[in-house]
Amino acid sequence: MYRFAPSPTGDMHIGNLRAAIFNYICSLQDKSGFILRIEDTDTARNIEGKDQEIIEILKRFGISWQSLYYQSKNLKFHQQFAAKLLSEKKAFCCFCSEEELEAKKQAAKDAGEAYRYDGHCEHLSDEEVLNCGKPFTIRLKKPDHALEFTDAIKGRIAFEPQNIDSFVIMRADKTPTYNFACACDDMMQGVSFVIRGEDHVSNTPKQNWIRQSLGYDGEIKYAHLPIILNSEGKKMSKREDSSSVKWLLQSGYLPEAIANYLILLGNKTPREVFSMDEAVEFFDIAKISKSPAKFDEDKLAFINREHIKRASKQRLAELFELEPKFAPLIKFYTQEASLIPRIKEKIAAIYGMKDIPQEWATQAQALREAILNLLSSNGASAEFNDFKAALSQATNLKGKSLFMPLRFLLTGAPHGPELSELYPLIRADLKEILDATK
Ligand code: GLU
């Protein structure tokens, strides 16, 4: 069983989407199932509506799940598991206040040492605990031995007990911390493989330790994905536009291209352009590079153009919100632009109202009439060369004096693709196109 466990605390980062896609693909490969778990227990950081946004984004990427959970619904189980650990003396109540702990952290910092919990409340008697009367957190006792696990990408990783520490599993307000809720839920939901970002590596021994302390012996495998760097080689921050999936979609990248690019990133694949279904055939999590991957927007733009060229008429109509008849023209304009709005602008310039510069107005008017005459007599020839010859004959225009006004008439722009290549794609619409001329 695989899962994707986003927190509804901000815009979905491409690193999160990459984890979602990888978990989903692996779940399709071994047919073990895929869970979407919204980790909403940190109520102070939750942002209203972000859960729905995440759900909508995943759907746009064609990702589906067998079950959807909200972690907060499991609160009573988290509390019961914490009570069990307390009664078995595997966990203890900690009455240290925030201020006291803060002061100790500061002292450690001043001494240039790493802060560790000093075990202050670990050995309180039951009586002292019962009579304390102060708010408390619950801490899990740290292990007395190193904890190891094998990461599918990074290999064997070991953590010394002091690096795990007696960490907090329940906050003073009786809500679980991330590590506790996550470890309990992965156990309860029968998760067997977790793929997530490498910022979680140090959480893994803690989560394993929680489940071991609860007596769970089901194995959970892990793969931690290297971070994604920006073009300057720095960690891609949440504030960078291109790190936000929503921003990429709004800019006009296709979901299939973004997914393709994220699968390609830091990976060895048999080819560069593929669909998610195709990736299910060859994807191997162990082939993901250990070193950070660099986000390259030019490469993403290339992949985007390739997916536009591959897309069906219906898919393009849906993505571009244009009639299916525009599909060939959309594909044609990938030679000029990569993003949906940029390509739409080119097409809108052909079919929209055109402003012909004064310099070419007379010639354009003559050509317009000549084309309309052709259309009402024999129709416009299939070959651009014949069409051009007929226009030249009717207007006596040639060379630049023919091409420039003709280009303005047909495309609304001074530059663009070869008219001879564009012509067959717009020939059927010449009347409509000419009607949109001032
Ligand atoms: N809610 C955590 C996050 O979004 C989940 C990490 C995990 O996959 O365990 O970072």
GROMACS .gro file of C-alpha atoms and ligand atoms in nm:
model
  448
    1MET     CA    1   0.000   0.000   0.000
    2TYR     CA    2   0.129   0.344  -0.099
    3ARG     CA    3   0.012   0.681   0.015
    4PHE     CA    4   0.052   1.051  -0.051
    5ALA     CA    5   0.021   1.257   0.265
    6PRO     CA    6   0.012   1.630   0.192
    7SER     CA    7  -0.037   1.896   0.457
    8PRO     CA    8  -0.298   2.157   0.357
    9THR     CA    9  -0.066   2.436   0.463
   10GLY     CA   10   0.035   2.597   0.134
   11ASP     CA   11   0.052   2.573  -0.244
   12MET     CA   12   0.154   2.231  -0.367
   13HIS     CA   13   0.528   2.232  -0.437
   14ILE     CA   14   0.663   2.038  -0.737
   15GLY     CA   15   0.861   1.825  -0.490
   16ASN     CA   16   0.531   1.714  -0.333
   17LEU     CA   17   0.374   1.644  -0.669
   18ARG     CA   18   0.680   1.440  -0.765
   19ALA     CA   19   0.632   1.229  -0.450
   20ALA     CA   20   0.260   1.188  -0.530
   21ILE     CA   21   0.334   1.075  -0.887
   22PHE     CA   22   0.604   0.829  -0.781
   23ASN     CA   23   0.386   0.674  -0.510
   24TYR     CA   24   0.097   0.650  -0.753
   25ILE     CA   25   0.306   0.488  -1.028
   26CYS     CA   26   0.454   0.233  -0.786
   27SER     CA   27   0.108   0.150  -0.654
   28LEU     CA   28  -0.004   0.079  -1.012
   29GLN     CA   29   0.303  -0.136  -1.072
   30ASP     CA   30   0.244  -0.370  -0.781
   31LYS     CA   31  -0.133  -0.315  -0.770
   32SER     CA   32  -0.119  -0.265  -0.396
   33GLY     CA   33  -0.339   0.042  -0.365
   34PHE     CA   34  -0.296   0.413  -0.308
   35ILE     CA   35  -0.428   0.630  -0.026
   36LEU     CA   36  -0.461   1.008  -0.015
   37ARG     CA   37  -0.418   1.127   0.341
   38ILE     CA   38  -0.463   1.494   0.419
   39GLU     CA   39  -0.239   1.564   0.719
   40ASP     CA   40  -0.442   1.834   0.885
   41THR     CA   41  -0.348   1.794   1.250
   42ASP     CA   42  -0.141   2.113   1.270
   43THR     CA   43  -0.449   2.335   1.292
   44ALA     CA   44  -0.246   2.654   1.334
   45ARG     CA   45  -0.082   2.606   0.994
   46ASN     CA   46  -0.378   2.467   0.798
   47ILE     CA   47  -0.512   2.696   0.528
   48GLU     CA   48  -0.879   2.666   0.448
   49GLY     CA   49  -0.951   2.528   0.104
   50LYS     CA   50  -0.598   2.396   0.042
   51ASP     CA   51  -0.719   2.035   0.082
   52GLN     CA   52  -0.967   2.083  -0.205
   53GLU     CA   53  -0.700   2.253  -0.413
   54ILE     CA   54  -0.466   1.954  -0.362
   55ILE     CA   55  -0.746   1.713  -0.457
   56GLU     CA   56  -0.826   1.912  -0.773
   57ILE     CA   57  -0.460   1.928  -0.874
   58LEU     CA   58  -0.411   1.553  -0.829
   59LYS     CA   59  -0.722   1.489  -1.040
   60ARG     CA   60  -0.587   1.710  -1.318
   61PHE     CA   61  -0.279   1.489  -1.319
   62GLY     CA   62  -0.494   1.179  -1.357
   63ILE     CA   63  -0.403   1.052  -1.009
   64SER     CA   64  -0.677   0.857  -0.833
   65TRP     CA   65  -0.695   0.690  -0.494
   66GLN     CA   66  -0.883   0.406  -0.328
   67SER     CA   67  -0.944   0.604  -0.011
   68LEU     CA   68  -0.921   0.959   0.113
   69TYR     CA   69  -0.854   1.023   0.483
   70TYR     CA   70  -0.833   1.334   0.690
   71GLN     CA   71  -0.575   1.266   0.958
   72SER     CA   72  -0.765   1.464   1.220
   73LYS     CA   73  -1.038   1.197   1.205
   74ASN     CA   74  -0.791   0.956   1.366
   75LEU     CA   75  -0.730   1.174   1.670
   76LYS     CA   76  -0.889   0.932   1.916
   77PHE     CA   77  -0.661   0.652   1.795
   78HIS     CA   78  -0.355   0.874   1.831
   79GLN     CA   79  -0.463   0.949   2.188
   80GLN     CA   80  -0.523   0.581   2.262
   81PHE     CA   81  -0.184   0.481   2.126
   82ALA     CA   82  -0.016   0.752   2.334
   83ALA     CA   83  -0.201   0.626   2.645
   84LYS     CA   84  -0.080   0.273   2.571
   85LEU     CA   85   0.281   0.390   2.545
   86LEU     CA   86   0.243   0.581   2.872
   87SER     CA   87   0.096   0.287   3.059
   88GLU     CA   88   0.376   0.063   2.932
   89LYS     CA   89   0.628   0.325   3.046
   90LYS     CA   90   0.762   0.357   2.693
   91ALA     CA   91   0.656   0.719   2.698
   92PHE     CA   92   0.639   0.975   2.977
   93CYS     CA   93   0.465   1.301   3.063
   94CYS     CA   94   0.685   1.607   3.033
   95PHE     CA   95   0.588   1.914   3.237
   96CYS     CA   96   0.871   2.136   3.117
   97SER     CA   97   0.722   2.463   2.995
   98GLU     CA   98   0.802   2.618   2.659
   99GLU     CA   99   1.002   2.889   2.837
  100GLU     CA  100   1.212   2.636   3.032
  101LEU     CA  101   1.285   2.438   2.718
  102GLU     CA  102   1.361   2.753   2.524
  103ALA     CA  103   1.612   2.862   2.790
  104LYS     CA  104   1.786   2.524   2.772
  105LYS     CA  105   1.798   2.542   2.391
  106GLN     CA  106   1.950   2.888   2.412
  107ALA     CA  107   2.210   2.769   2.666
  108ALA     CA  108   2.307   2.481   2.436
  109LYS     CA  109   2.336   2.726   2.149
  110ASP     CA  110   2.551   2.964   2.353
  111ALA     CA  111   2.778   2.673   2.442
  112GLY     CA  112   2.796   2.578   2.075
  113GLU     CA  113   2.638   2.238   2.139
  114ALA     CA  114   2.341   2.063   1.975
  115TYR     CA  115   2.036   2.076   2.201
  116ARG     CA  116   1.904   1.747   2.339
  117TYR     CA  117   1.623   1.696   2.582
  118ASP     CA  118   1.790   1.644   2.919
  119GLY     CA  119   1.554   1.376   3.052
  120HIS     CA  120   1.423   1.614   3.321
  121CYS     CA  121   1.077   1.455   3.350
  122GLU     CA  122   1.162   1.102   3.244
  123HIS     CA  123   1.205   0.962   3.592
  124LEU     CA  124   0.920   1.132   3.778
  125SER     CA  125   0.723   0.890   3.994
  126ASP     CA  126   0.359   0.814   3.915
  127GLU     CA  127   0.267   1.018   4.220
  128GLU     CA  128   0.467   1.319   4.107
  129VAL     CA  129   0.301   1.296   3.769
  130LEU     CA  130  -0.047   1.270   3.913
  131ASN     CA  131   0.003   1.559   4.152
  132CYS     CA  132   0.180   1.793   3.916
  133GLY     CA  133  -0.132   1.966   3.789
  134LYS     CA  134   0.051   2.145   3.506
  135PRO     CA  135  -0.007   2.106   3.133
  136PHE     CA  136   0.216   1.840   2.984
  137THR     CA  137   0.336   1.695   2.659
  138ILE     CA  138   0.404   1.324   2.605
  139ARG     CA  139   0.753   1.218   2.500
  140LEU     CA  140   0.857   0.879   2.367
  141LYS     CA  141   1.165   0.743   2.542
  142LYS     CA  142   1.462   0.740   2.308
  143PRO     CA  143   1.600   0.400   2.201
  144ASP     CA  144   1.911   0.257   2.369
  145HIS     CA  145   2.059   0.147   2.039
  146ALA     CA  146   2.117   0.291   1.693
  147LEU     CA  147   1.825   0.265   1.450
  148GLU     CA  148   1.891   0.176   1.091
  149PHE     CA  149   1.689   0.151   0.777
  150THR     CA  150   1.760   0.088   0.410
  151ASP     CA  151   1.648   0.363   0.180
  152ALA     CA  152   1.563   0.248  -0.174
  153ILE     CA  153   1.760   0.543  -0.315
  154LYS     CA  154   2.018   0.633  -0.051
  155GLY     CA  155   2.103   0.288   0.084
  156ARG     CA  156   2.169   0.208   0.450
  157ILE     CA  157   2.123   0.496   0.697
  158ALA     CA  158   2.184   0.474   1.074
  159PHE     CA  159   2.085   0.712   1.354
  160GLU     CA  160   2.238   0.720   1.701
  161PRO     CA  161   1.993   0.730   1.995
  162GLN     CA  162   2.092   1.088   2.087
  163ASN     CA  163   1.992   1.199   1.737
  164ILE     CA  164   1.650   1.048   1.786
  165ASP     CA  165   1.613   1.189   2.138
  166SER     CA  166   1.308   1.153   2.365
  167PHE     CA  167   1.088   1.349   2.128
  168VAL     CA  168   0.735   1.483   2.179
  169ILE     CA  169   0.456   1.267   2.040
  170MET     CA  170   0.155   1.451   2.190
  171ARG     CA  171   0.137   1.826   2.236
  172ALA     CA  172   0.001   1.986   2.553
  173ASP     CA  173  -0.333   2.042   2.374
  174LYS     CA  174  -0.366   1.660   2.331
  175THR     CA  175  -0.304   1.671   1.957
  176PRO     CA  176  -0.040   1.445   1.802
  177THR     CA  177   0.281   1.577   1.652
  178TYR     CA  178   0.347   1.511   1.284
  179ASN     CA  179   0.578   1.215   1.351
  180PHE     CA  180   0.333   1.044   1.582
  181ALA     CA  181   0.021   1.090   1.370
  182CYS     CA  182   0.207   0.990   1.055
  183ALA     CA  183   0.364   0.678   1.212
  184CYS     CA  184   0.032   0.563   1.361
  185ASP     CA  185  -0.162   0.623   1.040
  186ASP     CA  186   0.091   0.447   0.818
  187MET     CA  187   0.061   0.152   1.057
  188MET     CA  188  -0.319   0.156   1.077
  189GLN     CA  189  -0.360   0.199   0.704
  190GLY     CA  190  -0.124  -0.088   0.621
  191VAL     CA  191   0.120   0.129   0.427
  192SER     CA  192   0.414  -0.078   0.304
  193PHE     CA  193   0.619   0.171   0.104
  194VAL     CA  194   0.669   0.542   0.160
  195ILE     CA  195   0.818   0.770  -0.104
  196ARG     CA  196   0.869   1.127   0.015
  197GLY     CA  197   1.111   1.418   0.010
  198GLU     CA  198   1.454   1.390   0.166
  199ASP     CA  199   1.370   1.656   0.423
  200HIS     CA  200   1.196   1.367   0.602
  201VAL     CA  201   1.499   1.136   0.631
  202SER     CA  202   1.555   1.217   0.997
  203ASN     CA  203   1.186   1.155   1.072
  204THR     CA  204   1.202   0.798   0.947
  205PRO     CA  205   1.388   0.643   1.244
  206LYS     CA  206   1.148   0.827   1.477
  207GLN     CA  207   0.845   0.691   1.294
  208ASN     CA  208   0.994   0.341   1.290
  209TRP     CA  209   1.069   0.374   1.662
  210ILE     CA  210   0.712   0.479   1.737
  211ARG     CA  211   0.574   0.170   1.563
  212GLN     CA  212   0.828  -0.062   1.724
  213SER     CA  213   0.735   0.079   2.063
  214LEU     CA  214   0.370   0.007   1.982
  215GLY     CA  215   0.466  -0.352   1.903
  216TYR     CA  216   0.398  -0.326   1.530
  217ASP     CA  217   0.616  -0.557   1.324
  218GLY     CA  218   0.484  -0.483   0.974
  219GLU     CA  219   0.766  -0.361   0.751
  220ILE     CA  220   0.754  -0.024   0.584
  221LYS     CA  221   1.010   0.048   0.312
  222TYR     CA  222   1.127   0.400   0.239
  223ALA     CA  223   1.261   0.602  -0.052
  224HIS     CA  224   1.360   0.963   0.011
  225LEU     CA  225   1.377   1.183  -0.297
  226PRO     CA  226   1.666   1.428  -0.339
  227ILE     CA  227   1.568   1.791  -0.333
  228ILE     CA  228   1.502   1.991  -0.648
  229LEU     CA  229   1.740   2.281  -0.713
  230ASN     CA  230   1.666   2.597  -0.909
  231SER     CA  231   1.870   2.711  -1.210
  232GLU     CA  232   2.123   2.874  -0.974
  233GLY     CA  233   2.179   2.547  -0.797
  234LYS     CA  234   1.998   2.657  -0.477
  235LYS     CA  235   1.716   2.467  -0.308
  236MET     CA  236   1.393   2.562  -0.482
  237SER     CA  237   1.207   2.762  -0.225
  238LYS     CA  238   0.832   2.760  -0.179
  239ARG     CA  239   0.832   3.126  -0.277
  240GLU     CA  240   0.969   3.065  -0.625
  241ASP     CA  241   0.690   3.076  -0.881
  242SER     CA  242   0.802   2.777  -1.080
  243SER     CA  243   0.809   2.559  -0.768
  244SER     CA  244   0.430   2.592  -0.735
  245VAL     CA  245   0.227   2.338  -0.929
  246LYS     CA  246  -0.063   2.582  -0.945
  247TRP     CA  247   0.163   2.846  -1.103
  248LEU     CA  248   0.296   2.603  -1.363
  249LEU     CA  249  -0.057   2.501  -1.459
  250GLN     CA  250  -0.174   2.862  -1.473
  251SER     CA  251   0.125   2.950  -1.691
  252GLY     CA  252   0.009   2.699  -1.950
  253TYR     CA  253   0.213   2.387  -1.890
  254LEU     CA  254   0.013   2.070  -1.952
  255PRO     CA  255  -0.032   1.831  -1.657
  256GLU     CA  256   0.101   1.548  -1.875
  257ALA     CA  257   0.415   1.751  -1.953
  258ILE     CA  258   0.476   1.847  -1.588
  259ALA     CA  259   0.433   1.482  -1.483
  260ASN     CA  260   0.666   1.367  -1.762
  261TYR     CA  261   0.926   1.624  -1.660
  262LEU     CA  262   0.912   1.532  -1.290
  263ILE     CA  263   0.955   1.162  -1.374
  264LEU     CA  264   1.249   1.245  -1.600
  265LEU     CA  265   1.423   1.465  -1.345
  266GLY     CA  266   1.728   1.292  -1.195
  267ASN     CA  267   1.619   0.962  -1.348
  268LYS     CA  268   1.732   0.719  -1.616
  269THR     CA  269   1.443   0.660  -1.854
  270PRO     CA  270   1.440   0.479  -2.189
  271ARG     CA  271   1.324   0.798  -2.365
  272GLU     CA  272   1.253   1.161  -2.282
  273VAL     CA  273   0.889   1.200  -2.377
  274PHE     CA  274   0.627   0.966  -2.233
  275SER     CA  275   0.289   0.951  -2.062
  276MET     CA  276   0.232   0.845  -1.704
  277ASP     CA  277   0.083   0.517  -1.830
  278GLU     CA  278   0.399   0.451  -2.026
  279ALA     CA  279   0.612   0.536  -1.722
  280VAL     CA  280   0.430   0.263  -1.525
  281GLU     CA  281   0.593   0.018  -1.766
  282PHE     CA  282   0.952   0.121  -1.696
  283PHE     CA  283   0.965   0.329  -1.377
  284ASP     CA  284   1.211   0.206  -1.116
  285ILE     CA  285   1.240   0.407  -0.794
  286ALA     CA  286   1.589   0.264  -0.731
  287LYS     CA  287   1.713   0.439  -1.048
  288ILE     CA  288   1.644   0.786  -0.911
  289SER     CA  289   1.973   0.968  -0.867
  290LYS     CA  290   2.105   1.026  -0.514
  291SER     CA  291   2.218   1.376  -0.601
  292PRO     CA  292   1.984   1.675  -0.618
  293ALA     CA  293   1.809   1.737  -0.948
  294LYS     CA  294   1.817   2.075  -1.119
  295PHE     CA  295   1.490   2.222  -1.238
  296ASP     CA  296   1.528   2.336  -1.598
  297GLU     CA  297   1.235   2.537  -1.729
  298ASP     CA  298   1.362   2.524  -2.089
  299LYS     CA  299   1.353   2.146  -2.075
  300LEU     CA  300   1.003   2.158  -1.932
  301ALA     CA  301   0.901   2.390  -2.218
  302PHE     CA  302   1.042   2.141  -2.470
  303ILE     CA  303   0.851   1.855  -2.305
  304ASN     CA  304   0.539   2.073  -2.310
  305ARG     CA  305   0.566   2.127  -2.685
  306GLU     CA  306   0.615   1.757  -2.739
  307HIS     CA  307   0.299   1.676  -2.541
  308ILE     CA  308   0.101   1.934  -2.735
  309LYS     CA  309   0.217   1.762  -3.056
  310ARG     CA  310   0.113   1.424  -2.916
  311ALA     CA  311  -0.226   1.528  -2.778
  312SER     CA  312  -0.557   1.424  -2.934
  313LYS     CA  313  -0.793   1.683  -3.087
  314GLN     CA  314  -1.030   1.644  -2.794
  315ARG     CA  315  -0.757   1.688  -2.537
  316LEU     CA  316  -0.631   2.004  -2.708
  317ALA     CA  317  -0.983   2.141  -2.735
  318GLU     CA  318  -1.023   2.089  -2.361
  319LEU     CA  319  -0.684   2.234  -2.266
  320PHE     CA  320  -0.699   2.532  -2.501
  321GLU     CA  321  -1.074   2.589  -2.471
  322LEU     CA  322  -1.096   2.604  -2.851
  323GLU     CA  323  -1.291   2.396  -3.103
  324PRO     CA  324  -1.126   2.065  -3.201
  325LYS     CA  325  -1.078   2.199  -3.557
  326PHE     CA  326  -0.794   2.419  -3.421
  327ALA     CA  327  -0.584   2.119  -3.316
  328PRO     CA  328  -0.356   2.119  -3.626
  329LEU     CA  329  -0.297   2.492  -3.589
  330ILE     CA  330  -0.215   2.452  -3.218
  331LYS     CA  331   0.038   2.184  -3.298
  332PHE     CA  332   0.182   2.395  -3.581
  333TYR     CA  333   0.243   2.689  -3.349
  334THR     CA  334   0.459   2.485  -3.111
  335GLN     CA  335   0.741   2.595  -3.345
  336GLU     CA  336   0.682   2.950  -3.220
  337ALA     CA  337   0.568   2.909  -2.859
  338SER     CA  338   0.554   2.654  -2.577
  339LEU     CA  339   0.277   2.764  -2.341
  340ILE     CA  340  -0.100   2.745  -2.390
  341PRO     CA  341  -0.169   3.121  -2.362
  342ARG     CA  342   0.118   3.212  -2.597
  343ILE     CA  343  -0.008   2.969  -2.864
  344LYS     CA  344  -0.364   3.092  -2.815
  345GLU     CA  345  -0.245   3.449  -2.873
  346LYS     CA  346  -0.102   3.349  -3.211
  347ILE     CA  347  -0.428   3.185  -3.315
  348ALA     CA  348  -0.634   3.472  -3.181
  349ALA     CA  349  -0.425   3.710  -3.393
  350ILE     CA  350  -0.521   3.513  -3.706
  351TYR     CA  351  -0.893   3.500  -3.634
  352GLY     CA  352  -0.923   3.829  -3.446
  353MET     CA  353  -0.951   4.186  -3.569
  354LYS     CA  354  -0.630   4.294  -3.741
  355ASP     CA  355  -0.465   4.629  -3.748
  356ILE     CA  356  -0.285   4.667  -4.078
  357PRO     CA  357  -0.009   4.931  -4.063
  358GLN     CA  358  -0.071   5.237  -4.277
  359GLU     CA  359   0.230   5.151  -4.492
  360TRP     CA  360   0.062   4.833  -4.622
  361ALA     CA  361  -0.302   4.936  -4.606
  362THR     CA  362  -0.359   4.990  -4.979
  363GLN     CA  363  -0.191   4.667  -5.083
  364ALA     CA  364  -0.373   4.476  -4.810
  365GLN     CA  365  -0.703   4.611  -4.934
  366ALA     CA  366  -0.624   4.501  -5.290
  367LEU     CA  367  -0.518   4.155  -5.173
  368ARG     CA  368  -0.828   4.121  -4.958
  369GLU     CA  369  -1.050   4.190  -5.256
  370ALA     CA  370  -0.849   3.954  -5.475
  371ILE     CA  371  -0.883   3.673  -5.221
  372LEU     CA  372  -1.256   3.732  -5.182
  373ASN     CA  373  -1.289   3.720  -5.561
  374LEU     CA  374  -1.098   3.392  -5.573
  375LEU     CA  375  -1.321   3.250  -5.302
  376SER     CA  376  -1.638   3.343  -5.484
  377SER     CA  377  -1.514   3.213  -5.820
  378ASN     CA  378  -1.298   2.899  -5.820
  379GLY     CA  379  -1.212   2.895  -5.451
  380ALA     CA  380  -0.859   2.931  -5.309
  381SER     CA  381  -0.617   2.678  -5.455
  382ALA     CA  382  -0.490   2.395  -5.243
  383GLU     CA  383  -0.128   2.489  -5.319
  384PHE     CA  384   0.013   2.804  -5.166
  385ASN     CA  385   0.225   2.871  -5.476
  386ASP     CA  386  -0.084   2.874  -5.698
  387PHE     CA  387  -0.268   3.091  -5.450
  388LYS     CA  388   0.023   3.336  -5.443
  389ALA     CA  389   0.049   3.340  -5.824
  390ALA     CA  390  -0.322   3.410  -5.858
  391LEU     CA  391  -0.297   3.698  -5.612
  392SER     CA  392   0.006   3.842  -5.783
  393GLN     CA  393  -0.169   3.830  -6.116
  394ALA     CA  394  -0.482   3.997  -5.980
  395THR     CA  395  -0.302   4.276  -5.792
  396ASN     CA  396   0.029   4.318  -5.974
  397LEU     CA  397   0.202   4.294  -5.638
  398LYS     CA  398   0.511   4.088  -5.585
  399GLY     CA  399   0.803   4.033  -5.349
  400LYS     CA  400   0.783   4.216  -5.020
  401SER     CA  401   0.485   4.425  -5.136
  402LEU     CA  402   0.290   4.103  -5.170
  403PHE     CA  403   0.423   3.916  -4.870
  404MET     CA  404   0.410   4.180  -4.601
  405PRO     CA  405   0.046   4.284  -4.648
  406LEU     CA  406  -0.051   3.920  -4.704
  407ARG     CA  407   0.118   3.821  -4.379
  408PHE     CA  408  -0.066   4.099  -4.194
  409LEU     CA  409  -0.395   3.999  -4.354
  410LEU     CA  410  -0.359   3.632  -4.263
  411THR     CA  411  -0.179   3.642  -3.930
  412GLY     CA  412  -0.218   3.992  -3.790
  413ALA     CA  413   0.156   4.001  -3.723
  414PRO     CA  414   0.470   4.121  -3.906
  415HIS     CA  415   0.665   3.800  -3.836
  416GLY     CA  416   0.583   3.438  -3.795
  417PRO     CA  417   0.601   3.098  -3.953
  418GLU     CA  418   0.636   3.033  -4.325
  419LEU     CA  419   0.310   3.138  -4.490
  420SER     CA  420   0.336   2.842  -4.725
  421GLU     CA  421   0.322   2.607  -4.424
  422LEU     CA  422   0.048   2.799  -4.247
  423TYR     CA  423  -0.172   2.836  -4.553
  424PRO     CA  424  -0.307   2.478  -4.576
  425LEU     CA  425  -0.411   2.498  -4.211
  426ILE     CA  426  -0.618   2.813  -4.251
  427ARG     CA  427  -0.733   2.780  -4.611
  428ALA     CA  428  -1.082   2.663  -4.516
  429ASP     CA  429  -1.126   2.969  -4.294
  430LEU     CA  430  -1.001   3.242  -4.529
  431LYS     CA  431  -1.339   3.416  -4.543
  432GLU     CA  432  -1.370   3.428  -4.167
  433ILE     CA  433  -1.012   3.549  -4.135
  434LEU     CA  434  -1.057   3.828  -4.389
  435ASP     CA  435  -1.378   3.942  -4.230
  436ALA     CA  436  -1.172   4.029  -3.924
  437THR     CA  437  -0.982   4.310  -4.094
  438LYS     CA  438  -1.041   4.675  -4.030
  439GLU     N1  439   0.254   1.595   0.564
  439GLU     C1  440   0.392   1.567   0.537
  439GLU     C2  441   0.440   1.661   0.429
  439GLU     O1  442   0.360   1.713   0.353
  439GLU     C3  443   0.401   1.423   0.491
  439GLU     C4  444   0.535   1.370   0.477
  439GLU     C5  445   0.526   1.219   0.454
  439GLU     O2  446   0.505   1.181   0.338
  439GLU     O3  447   0.535   1.147   0.551
  439GLU     O4  448   0.557   1.691   0.422
   0.00000   0.00000   0.00000
